[in-house]
Amino acid sequence: MLAAYGAYNAVRAAFGGSLEEGRRNAAAVVALERRLGIDVEERWQRAVDRRPGMPAWSAFYLVSQVVALPLSIFLVHRRRRDAYPFMRNFALLSWGAGLVWYALQPVAPPRLTAHGSRDTVSRDTPVDLDSRPIRALYNPIAAMPSLHVGMAPMVAGALALALPRALAPAVLVGYPVAVTISVIVTGNHYVLDVVGGLAVALPAAAVAAVLAWDDLASARRDLSPGRLRPAG
């Protein structure tokens, strides 16, 4: 599964349109957001950037993608093997649909357009998102859909399994909300990217649940966060 995640990132980095095409598509996204009254990205970033917590949001953006997602896959595989088929199916379906979308509609993130948002991740962390080595690892014009957000509920569920039961509800709700805030205030996604991520993830979750129905039934019978049995 971790190998599949690596392959997904490699394919995502290798394919896609030009930056100019990504900016044109981003302009269409912004125009639609303005018509809908949800073009809040620059305002949100300015509001957060005036406070001392902005570097934490920049770091969280990286950690939630580079650490939390692989960690969640590992935790489920090791500790809740009966839930692993669902997670595997959900991730593969989401990644596959996301790759098709990225290829058909490359969209530049706000930080790479004239939208007004700045690249706070490169500013606040040691990771320069525009450096050649980092750009070799990801596609900078793959903002739509935001699978970062779309897959956040799955990651939250996996992380909650490793916590005491009393903390699980806070993680299940708080983690996806925090990921959504972080991708917007760091200049990496639009609000509509979040909608796109959910439009991919929700059907993927439904199909994954059908494919892994028997395993999920077993997982529900033995759901005990904080008292997890190792996989046999």
Short mmCIF file of C-alpha atoms in Angstrom, two decimals, residues 47-230:
data_model
loop_
_atom_site.label_atom_id
_atom_site.label_comp_id
_atom_site.label_asym_id
_atom_site.label_seq_id
_atom_site.Cartn_x
_atom_site.Cartn_y
_atom_site.Cartn_z
CA ALA A 47 -6.23 36.78 8.94
CA VAL A 48 -4.11 33.81 10.05
CA ASP A 49 -0.80 35.31 8.93
CA ARG A 50 -1.25 38.25 11.30
CA ARG A 51 -1.05 35.82 14.21
CA PRO A 52 1.99 33.92 15.50
CA GLY A 53 0.48 30.51 14.69
CA MET A 54 1.01 30.66 10.92
CA PRO A 55 4.26 28.62 10.93
CA ALA A 56 2.39 25.87 12.76
CA TRP A 57 -0.22 25.73 9.99
CA SER A 58 2.54 25.58 7.37
CA ALA A 59 4.23 22.72 9.20
CA PHE A 60 0.92 20.94 9.73
CA TYR A 61 0.23 21.09 6.00
CA LEU A 62 3.40 19.10 5.34
CA VAL A 63 3.03 16.70 8.25
CA SER A 64 -0.57 15.85 7.38
CA GLN A 65 0.46 14.86 3.87
CA VAL A 66 3.94 13.39 4.26
CA VAL A 67 3.66 11.79 7.72
CA ALA A 68 0.02 11.34 8.77
CA LEU A 69 -1.21 9.62 5.61
CA PRO A 70 1.52 6.94 5.43
CA LEU A 71 1.28 6.52 9.21
CA SER A 72 -2.46 5.92 9.00
CA ILE A 73 -1.93 3.22 6.37
CA PHE A 74 0.67 1.55 8.59
CA LEU A 75 -1.53 1.72 11.70
CA VAL A 76 -4.52 0.13 10.03
CA HIS A 77 -2.42 -2.56 8.39
CA ARG A 78 -0.73 -3.46 11.67
CA ARG A 79 -3.54 -2.97 14.16
CA ARG A 80 -6.86 -3.31 12.38
CA ARG A 81 -6.28 -5.76 9.57
CA ASP A 82 -10.02 -6.27 9.17
CA ALA A 83 -10.41 -2.58 8.22
CA TYR A 84 -7.41 -2.59 5.89
CA PRO A 85 -9.24 -3.81 2.72
CA PHE A 86 -11.59 -0.83 2.94
CA MET A 87 -8.72 1.60 3.43
CA ARG A 88 -6.76 0.05 0.57
CA ASN A 89 -9.71 0.13 -1.81
CA PHE A 90 -10.65 3.67 -0.81
CA ALA A 91 -7.12 4.99 -1.27
CA LEU A 92 -6.58 3.29 -4.63
CA LEU A 93 -9.93 4.46 -5.99
CA SER A 94 -9.33 8.03 -4.76
CA TRP A 95 -5.80 8.18 -6.13
CA GLY A 96 -6.87 6.75 -9.48
CA ALA A 97 -9.74 9.22 -9.89
CA GLY A 98 -7.51 12.06 -8.74
CA LEU A 99 -4.84 11.26 -11.34
CA VAL A 100 -7.43 11.34 -14.11
CA TRP A 101 -8.74 14.70 -12.89
CA TYR A 102 -5.24 16.18 -12.60
CA ALA A 103 -4.48 15.15 -16.18
CA LEU A 104 -7.75 16.48 -17.60
CA GLN A 105 -7.88 19.71 -15.59
CA PRO A 106 -4.53 20.87 -14.21
CA VAL A 107 -5.12 23.72 -11.77
CA ALA A 108 -2.42 25.91 -10.26
CA PRO A 109 -2.72 26.59 -6.52
CA PRO A 110 -3.37 30.15 -5.29
CA ARG A 111 0.31 30.60 -4.36
CA LEU A 112 1.34 30.18 -8.02
CA THR A 113 -1.16 32.66 -9.43
CA ALA A 114 -1.93 36.35 -9.17
CA HIS A 115 -4.67 35.47 -6.69
CA GLY A 116 -2.80 37.15 -3.84
CA SER A 117 -2.00 34.17 -1.60
CA ARG A 118 1.59 33.61 -0.58
CA ASP A 119 3.61 30.40 -0.26
CA THR A 120 3.82 30.18 3.52
CA VAL A 121 5.13 26.59 3.52
CA SER A 122 8.34 27.59 1.74
CA ARG A 123 8.60 30.69 3.91
CA ASP A 124 7.96 29.05 7.28
CA THR A 125 9.51 25.59 6.91
CA PRO A 126 12.79 24.17 5.56
CA VAL A 127 10.87 22.74 2.58
CA ASP A 128 10.97 24.95 -0.53
CA LEU A 129 8.00 23.83 -2.61
CA ASP A 130 9.45 25.50 -5.72
CA SER A 131 12.92 23.95 -5.51
CA ARG A 132 13.85 21.51 -8.26
CA PRO A 133 14.29 18.46 -5.95
CA ILE A 134 10.90 19.01 -4.30
CA ARG A 135 9.11 19.67 -7.58
CA ALA A 136 10.42 16.33 -8.82
CA LEU A 137 8.32 14.70 -6.10
CA TYR A 138 4.95 16.31 -6.77
CA ASN A 139 2.88 18.07 -9.41
CA PRO A 140 2.61 21.77 -8.51
CA ILE A 141 -0.45 22.26 -10.74
CA ALA A 142 -2.57 19.50 -9.19
CA ALA A 143 -4.64 21.64 -6.83
CA MET A 144 -8.01 20.32 -8.03
CA PRO A 145 -9.23 18.05 -6.46
CA SER A 146 -7.75 18.28 -2.97
CA LEU A 147 -7.28 14.65 -1.96
CA HIS A 148 -5.38 16.07 0.99
CA VAL A 149 -8.81 17.03 2.32
CA GLY A 150 -10.80 14.26 0.65
CA MET A 151 -8.78 11.55 2.39
CA ALA A 152 -8.54 13.37 5.74
CA PRO A 153 -11.55 11.58 7.31
CA MET A 154 -9.93 8.21 6.54
CA VAL A 155 -6.65 9.36 8.05
CA ALA A 156 -8.50 10.68 11.12
CA GLY A 157 -10.25 7.35 11.57
CA ALA A 158 -6.96 5.47 11.41
CA LEU A 159 -5.24 7.83 13.85
CA ALA A 160 -8.21 7.60 16.24
CA LEU A 161 -7.65 3.84 16.46
CA ALA A 162 -4.33 4.47 18.18
CA LEU A 163 -5.82 6.82 20.79
CA PRO A 164 -7.92 6.34 23.91
CA ARG A 165 -11.62 6.17 23.12
CA ALA A 166 -12.27 9.52 24.83
CA LEU A 167 -10.00 11.34 22.37
CA ALA A 168 -11.30 9.66 19.23
CA PRO A 169 -14.27 12.02 18.57
CA ALA A 170 -12.02 15.09 18.74
CA VAL A 171 -9.62 13.57 16.22
CA LEU A 172 -12.40 12.37 13.91
CA VAL A 173 -13.86 15.89 13.71
CA GLY A 174 -10.85 18.09 14.37
CA TYR A 175 -8.33 16.53 11.99
CA PRO A 176 -10.34 16.99 8.75
CA VAL A 177 -11.27 20.53 9.79
CA ALA A 178 -7.64 21.35 10.55
CA VAL A 179 -6.49 19.91 7.21
CA THR A 180 -9.09 21.98 5.37
CA ILE A 181 -7.94 25.17 7.09
CA SER A 182 -4.27 24.39 6.48
CA VAL A 183 -4.58 23.77 2.74
CA ILE A 184 -6.38 27.08 2.27
CA VAL A 185 -4.38 29.39 4.55
CA THR A 186 -1.05 28.11 3.19
CA GLY A 187 -2.05 29.09 -0.35
CA ASN A 188 -2.16 25.53 -1.68
CA HIS A 189 -5.86 25.07 -2.45
CA TYR A 190 -9.08 26.87 -3.24
CA VAL A 191 -12.37 26.21 -1.49
CA LEU A 192 -13.63 24.49 -4.64
CA ASP A 193 -10.60 22.18 -4.52
CA VAL A 194 -11.93 20.99 -1.17
CA VAL A 195 -15.33 20.38 -2.74
CA GLY A 196 -13.64 18.49 -5.56
CA GLY A 197 -11.72 16.35 -3.08
CA LEU A 198 -14.94 15.35 -1.33
CA ALA A 199 -16.61 14.71 -4.70
CA VAL A 200 -13.89 12.13 -5.37
CA ALA A 201 -13.57 10.70 -1.87
CA LEU A 202 -17.24 10.13 -1.00
CA PRO A 203 -18.07 7.90 -4.00
CA ALA A 204 -14.71 6.15 -3.56
CA ALA A 205 -15.59 5.42 0.07
CA ALA A 206 -19.00 4.05 -0.93
CA VAL A 207 -17.52 1.72 -3.54
CA ALA A 208 -14.71 0.68 -1.20
CA ALA A 209 -17.25 -0.16 1.51
CA VAL A 210 -19.22 -2.39 -0.86
CA LEU A 211 -16.05 -4.18 -1.98
CA ALA A 212 -14.91 -4.75 1.62
CA TRP A 213 -18.32 -5.25 3.23
CA ASP A 214 -17.53 -8.52 5.03
CA ASP A 215 -14.28 -7.16 6.43
CA LEU A 216 -16.01 -3.99 7.64
CA ALA A 217 -18.67 -6.06 9.38
CA SER A 218 -15.91 -7.85 11.25
CA ALA A 219 -14.29 -4.53 12.12
CA ARG A 220 -17.55 -3.14 13.53
CA ARG A 221 -17.97 -6.19 15.76
CA ASP A 222 -14.55 -5.61 17.24
CA LEU A 223 -14.32 -1.80 17.30
CA SER A 224 -12.29 -0.89 20.38
CA PRO A 225 -10.10 2.23 19.90
CA GLY A 226 -7.28 2.41 22.43
CA ARG A 227 -7.31 -1.37 23.00
CA LEU A 228 -6.14 -2.61 19.64
CA ARG A 229 -5.00 -6.07 18.90
CA PRO A 230 -1.96 -6.50 16.66
#
